[in-house]
Amino acid sequence: MPERTQHAPTAVTHPNGLVFRVIPADSYTARMSRDRRQLVMTDGQTWTVGQPVGWHGTPAAWRTEEEADRG
């Protein structure tokens, strides 16, 4: 997974206006998320998104190295 830096986004936005909190792709939270799918955000980047268990109403997004390499 790419290292998180001070320039890494803390949130990404889908064209419909839904905002996703960015989490590490290798985290337990990402692995245990429900309803995972690929979405293209307003900046054109593809992210995996899902609903983390216990995060009521807060969707999350993460990128693997492969997704980051594809753009």
Tab-separated table of N, CA, C and O in Angstrom:
chain	number	residue	atom	x	y	z
A	1	MET	N	0.832	-1.176	0.000
A	1	MET	CA	0.000	0.000	0.000
A	1	MET	C	0.877	1.239	0.000
A	1	MET	O	1.889	1.276	0.691
A	2	PRO	N	0.480	2.275	-0.739
A	2	PRO	CA	1.261	3.511	-0.725
A	2	PRO	C	1.280	4.113	0.681
A	2	PRO	O	0.304	4.029	1.406
A	3	GLU	N	2.415	4.674	1.041
A	3	GLU	CA	2.509	5.285	2.358
A	3	GLU	C	1.603	6.497	2.442
A	3	GLU	O	1.448	7.244	1.495
A	4	ARG	N	1.018	6.669	3.605
A	4	ARG	CA	0.192	7.846	3.822
A	4	ARG	C	1.108	9.018	4.140
A	4	ARG	O	2.023	8.903	4.938
A	5	THR	N	0.867	10.118	3.505
A	5	THR	CA	1.672	11.311	3.742
A	5	THR	C	0.755	12.422	4.194
A	5	THR	O	-0.464	12.280	4.209
A	6	GLN	N	1.340	13.542	4.517
A	6	GLN	CA	0.538	14.680	4.927
A	6	GLN	C	-0.322	15.202	3.773
A	6	GLN	O	-1.274	15.927	3.973
A	7	HIS	N	0.002	14.781	2.541
A	7	HIS	CA	-0.749	15.226	1.384
A	7	HIS	C	-1.843	14.245	0.979
A	7	HIS	O	-2.563	14.499	0.031
A	8	ALA	N	-1.933	13.120	1.666
A	8	ALA	CA	-2.959	12.131	1.354
A	8	ALA	C	-4.328	12.701	1.729
A	8	ALA	O	-4.476	13.363	2.753
A	9	PRO	N	-5.343	12.443	0.890
A	9	PRO	CA	-6.666	12.991	1.202
A	9	PRO	C	-7.276	12.307	2.414
A	9	PRO	O	-7.013	11.136	2.683
A	10	THR	N	-8.064	13.038	3.164
A	10	THR	CA	-8.778	12.456	4.300
A	10	THR	C	-10.194	12.078	3.888
A	10	THR	O	-10.862	11.351	4.609
A	11	ALA	N	-10.637	12.574	2.727
A	11	ALA	CA	-11.963	12.254	2.208
A	11	ALA	C	-11.943	12.405	0.687
A	11	ALA	O	-11.144	13.163	0.141
A	12	VAL	N	-12.807	11.625	0.032
A	12	VAL	CA	-12.989	11.738	-1.415
A	12	VAL	C	-14.486	11.854	-1.683
A	12	VAL	O	-15.308	11.367	-0.909
A	13	THR	N	-14.822	12.512	-2.789
A	13	THR	CA	-16.219	12.778	-3.106
A	13	THR	C	-16.618	12.125	-4.416
A	13	THR	O	-15.910	12.221	-5.410
A	14	HIS	N	-17.769	11.483	-4.403
A	14	HIS	CA	-18.345	10.863	-5.601
A	14	HIS	C	-19.124	11.952	-6.355
A	14	HIS	O	-19.577	12.925	-5.748
A	15	PRO	N	-19.283	11.811	-7.678
A	15	PRO	CA	-20.020	12.831	-8.437
A	15	PRO	C	-21.442	13.106	-7.923
A	15	PRO	O	-21.971	14.188	-8.126
A	16	ASN	N	-22.051	12.152	-7.223
A	16	ASN	CA	-23.395	12.395	-6.692
A	16	ASN	C	-23.373	13.188	-5.389
A	16	ASN	O	-24.423	13.462	-4.804
A	17	GLY	N	-22.176	13.542	-4.906
A	17	GLY	CA	-22.047	14.357	-3.703
A	17	GLY	C	-21.737	13.589	-2.432
A	17	GLY	O	-21.444	14.186	-1.406
A	18	LEU	N	-21.797	12.266	-2.468
A	18	LEU	CA	-21.505	11.459	-1.287
A	18	LEU	C	-20.017	11.536	-0.975
A	18	LEU	O	-19.174	11.378	-1.862
A	19	VAL	N	-19.687	11.792	0.286
A	19	VAL	CA	-18.296	11.927	0.722
A	19	VAL	C	-17.895	10.662	1.474
A	19	VAL	O	-18.631	10.186	2.345
A	20	PHE	N	-16.723	10.119	1.133
A	20	PHE	CA	-16.199	8.914	1.750
A	20	PHE	C	-14.959	9.247	2.559
A	20	PHE	O	-14.081	9.962	2.086
A	21	ARG	N	-14.865	8.717	3.757
A	21	ARG	CA	-13.673	8.887	4.589
A	21	ARG	C	-12.607	7.915	4.097
A	21	ARG	O	-12.872	6.730	3.901
A	22	VAL	N	-11.386	8.395	3.890
A	22	VAL	CA	-10.296	7.569	3.377
A	22	VAL	C	-9.647	6.803	4.536
A	22	VAL	O	-9.316	7.386	5.573
A	23	ILE	N	-9.495	5.472	4.330
A	23	ILE	CA	-8.850	4.612	5.315
A	23	ILE	C	-7.773	3.784	4.608
A	23	ILE	O	-7.809	3.639	3.389
A	24	PRO	N	-6.813	3.220	5.346
A	24	PRO	CA	-5.786	2.377	4.721
A	24	PRO	C	-6.393	1.098	4.140
A	24	PRO	O	-7.241	0.457	4.766
A	25	ALA	N	-5.936	0.709	2.962
A	25	ALA	CA	-6.467	-0.475	2.285
A	25	ALA	C	-6.159	-1.757	3.038
A	25	ALA	O	-6.908	-2.722	2.951
A	26	ASP	N	-5.073	-1.794	3.777
A	26	ASP	CA	-4.698	-3.011	4.483
A	26	ASP	C	-5.224	-3.050	5.919
A	26	ASP	O	-4.845	-3.913	6.700
A	27	SER	N	-6.129	-2.152	6.261
A	27	SER	CA	-6.648	-2.098	7.629
A	27	SER	C	-7.738	-3.142	7.867
A	27	SER	O	-8.407	-3.607	6.942
A	28	TYR	N	-7.906	-3.495	9.105
A	28	TYR	CA	-8.973	-4.414	9.511
A	28	TYR	C	-10.329	-3.826	9.127
A	28	TYR	O	-11.218	-4.535	8.665
A	29	THR	N	-10.473	-2.526	9.289
A	29	THR	CA	-11.728	-1.846	8.958
A	29	THR	C	-12.087	-2.045	7.486
A	29	THR	O	-13.236	-2.338	7.160
A	30	ALA	N	-11.123	-1.911	6.590
A	30	ALA	CA	-11.374	-2.112	5.161
A	30	ALA	C	-11.728	-3.569	4.871
A	30	ALA	O	-12.667	-3.856	4.117
A	31	ARG	N	-10.994	-4.496	5.465
A	31	ARG	CA	-11.254	-5.918	5.211
A	31	ARG	C	-12.629	-6.343	5.702
A	31	ARG	O	-13.238	-7.234	5.115
A	32	MET	N	-13.125	-5.740	6.759
A	32	MET	CA	-14.404	-6.137	7.348
A	32	MET	C	-15.584	-5.297	6.852
A	32	MET	O	-16.701	-5.464	7.329
A	33	SER	N	-15.364	-4.418	5.899
A	33	SER	CA	-16.436	-3.560	5.393
A	33	SER	C	-17.446	-4.364	4.573
A	33	SER	O	-17.092	-5.294	3.866
A	34	ARG	N	-18.692	-3.967	4.652
A	34	ARG	CA	-19.776	-4.588	3.891
A	34	ARG	C	-20.035	-3.782	2.622
A	34	ARG	O	-19.654	-2.625	2.511
A	35	ASP	N	-20.720	-4.393	1.684
A	35	ASP	CA	-21.157	-3.730	0.446
A	35	ASP	C	-20.005	-3.082	-0.309
A	35	ASP	O	-20.127	-1.961	-0.804
A	36	ARG	N	-18.892	-3.784	-0.427
A	36	ARG	CA	-17.729	-3.232	-1.135
A	36	ARG	C	-17.975	-3.194	-2.633
A	36	ARG	O	-18.561	-4.106	-3.205
A	37	ARG	N	-17.519	-2.101	-3.262
A	37	ARG	CA	-17.616	-1.951	-4.715
A	37	ARG	C	-16.601	-0.925	-5.185
A	37	ARG	O	-16.048	-0.181	-4.394
A	38	GLN	N	-16.367	-0.899	-6.479
A	38	GLN	CA	-15.456	0.066	-7.094
A	38	GLN	C	-16.268	1.276	-7.541
A	38	GLN	O	-17.325	1.114	-8.153
A	39	LEU	N	-15.783	2.466	-7.245
A	39	LEU	CA	-16.433	3.698	-7.696
A	39	LEU	C	-15.390	4.655	-8.258
A	39	LEU	O	-14.257	4.700	-7.778
A	40	VAL	N	-15.795	5.437	-9.239
A	40	VAL	CA	-14.935	6.480	-9.792
A	40	VAL	C	-15.367	7.796	-9.158
A	40	VAL	O	-16.542	8.171	-9.212
A	41	MET	N	-14.411	8.481	-8.544
A	41	MET	CA	-14.699	9.728	-7.834
A	41	MET	C	-14.632	10.920	-8.780
A	41	MET	O	-14.315	10.783	-9.957
A	42	THR	N	-14.938	12.109	-8.258
A	42	THR	CA	-14.978	13.318	-9.073
A	42	THR	C	-13.634	13.633	-9.718
A	42	THR	O	-13.590	14.248	-10.774
A	43	ASP	N	-12.533	13.190	-9.101
A	43	ASP	CA	-11.209	13.450	-9.670
A	43	ASP	C	-10.814	12.405	-10.717
A	43	ASP	O	-9.718	12.451	-11.261
A	44	GLY	N	-11.691	11.430	-10.995
A	44	GLY	CA	-11.432	10.412	-12.001
A	44	GLY	C	-10.716	9.178	-11.477
A	44	GLY	O	-10.492	8.232	-12.224
A	45	GLN	N	-10.349	9.165	-10.218
A	45	GLN	CA	-9.651	8.022	-9.645
A	45	GLN	C	-10.656	6.958	-9.198
A	45	GLN	O	-11.733	7.277	-8.709
A	46	THR	N	-10.266	5.689	-9.355
A	46	THR	CA	-11.105	4.579	-8.918
A	46	THR	C	-10.741	4.201	-7.489
A	46	THR	O	-9.564	4.032	-7.164
A	47	TRP	N	-11.748	4.081	-6.641
A	47	TRP	CA	-11.577	3.720	-5.241
A	47	TRP	C	-12.484	2.539	-4.925
A	47	TRP	O	-13.535	2.371	-5.529
A	48	THR	N	-12.075	1.726	-3.951
A	48	THR	CA	-12.952	0.711	-3.395
A	48	THR	C	-13.664	1.382	-2.226
A	48	THR	O	-13.030	2.047	-1.405
A	49	VAL	N	-14.962	1.211	-2.153
A	49	VAL	CA	-15.734	1.826	-1.073
A	49	VAL	C	-16.561	0.756	-0.376
A	49	VAL	O	-16.846	-0.303	-0.946
A	50	GLY	N	-16.940	1.030	0.839
A	50	GLY	CA	-17.762	0.101	1.592
A	50	GLY	C	-18.247	0.731	2.877
A	50	GLY	O	-17.875	1.853	3.223
A	51	GLN	N	-19.072	-0.026	3.585
A	51	GLN	CA	-19.617	0.420	4.864
A	51	GLN	C	-18.926	-0.361	5.976
A	51	GLN	O	-19.207	-1.540	6.169
A	52	PRO	N	-17.993	0.285	6.702
A	52	PRO	CA	-17.322	-0.418	7.788
A	52	PRO	C	-18.302	-0.830	8.885
A	52	PRO	O	-19.239	-0.086	9.207
A	53	VAL	N	-18.083	-2.017	9.429
A	53	VAL	CA	-18.918	-2.520	10.516
A	53	VAL	C	-18.795	-1.571	11.705
A	53	VAL	O	-17.691	-1.209	12.106
A	54	GLY	N	-19.917	-1.124	12.223
A	54	GLY	CA	-19.931	-0.238	13.381
A	54	GLY	C	-19.861	1.243	13.052
A	54	GLY	O	-19.984	2.076	13.934
A	55	TRP	N	-19.647	1.591	11.785
A	55	TRP	CA	-19.615	2.999	11.382
A	55	TRP	C	-20.994	3.358	10.855
A	55	TRP	O	-21.236	3.349	9.669
A	56	HIS	N	-21.880	3.690	11.671
A	56	HIS	CA	-23.258	3.959	11.277
A	56	HIS	C	-23.356	5.214	10.422
A	56	HIS	O	-23.122	6.315	10.891
A	57	GLY	N	-23.646	5.011	9.132
A	57	GLY	CA	-23.848	6.125	8.219
A	57	GLY	C	-22.587	6.782	7.694
A	57	GLY	O	-22.654	7.799	7.022
A	58	THR	N	-21.414	6.220	7.989
A	58	THR	CA	-20.159	6.803	7.524
A	58	THR	C	-19.496	5.848	6.542
A	58	THR	O	-18.875	4.872	6.955
A	59	PRO	N	-19.603	6.084	5.236
A	59	PRO	CA	-18.947	5.198	4.269
A	59	PRO	C	-17.449	5.489	4.211
A	59	PRO	O	-17.001	6.590	4.530
A	60	ALA	N	-16.684	4.491	3.815
A	60	ALA	CA	-15.230	4.625	3.739
A	60	ALA	C	-14.739	4.272	2.340
A	60	ALA	O	-15.415	3.571	1.593
A	61	ALA	N	-13.559	4.776	1.989
A	61	ALA	CA	-12.927	4.484	0.697
A	61	ALA	C	-11.460	4.174	0.930
A	61	ALA	O	-10.834	4.708	1.842
A	62	TRP	N	-10.927	3.281	0.097
A	62	TRP	CA	-9.512	2.932	0.171
A	62	TRP	C	-9.031	2.530	-1.201
A	62	TRP	O	-9.800	2.204	-2.075
A	63	ARG	N	-7.708	2.588	-1.383
A	63	ARG	CA	-7.095	2.218	-2.661
A	63	ARG	C	-5.972	1.243	-2.411
A	63	ARG	O	-5.133	1.461	-1.549
A	64	THR	N	-5.918	0.188	-3.216
A	64	THR	CA	-4.798	-0.738	-3.172
A	64	THR	C	-3.708	-0.180	-4.072
A	64	THR	O	-3.928	0.779	-4.813
A	65	GLU	N	-2.534	-0.791	-4.030
A	65	GLU	CA	-1.444	-0.340	-4.902
A	65	GLU	C	-1.845	-0.462	-6.369
A	65	GLU	O	-1.521	0.391	-7.177
A	66	GLU	N	-2.563	-1.546	-6.705
A	66	GLU	CA	-2.987	-1.744	-8.096
A	66	GLU	C	-3.934	-0.633	-8.546
A	66	GLU	O	-3.839	-0.139	-9.660
A	67	GLU	N	-4.849	-0.242	-7.685
A	67	GLU	CA	-5.779	0.829	-8.027
A	67	GLU	C	-5.045	2.148	-8.193
A	67	GLU	O	-5.331	2.922	-9.105
A	68	ALA	N	-4.086	2.404	-7.332
A	68	ALA	CA	-3.320	3.644	-7.408
A	68	ALA	C	-2.489	3.693	-8.703
A	68	ALA	O	-2.352	4.748	-9.318
A	69	ASP	N	-1.965	2.544	-9.112
A	69	ASP	CA	-1.175	2.491	-10.336
A	69	ASP	C	-2.028	2.718	-11.580
A	69	ASP	O	-1.560	3.292	-12.571
A	70	ARG	N	-3.277	2.285	-11.540
A	70	ARG	CA	-4.180	2.450	-12.702
A	70	ARG	C	-4.669	3.876	-12.830
A	70	ARG	O	-5.132	4.278	-13.882
A	71	GLY	N	-4.605	4.651	-11.749
A	71	GLY	CA	-5.064	6.036	-11.839
A	71	GLY	C	-6.273	6.206	-11.136
A	71	GLY	O	-7.160	6.566	-10.786
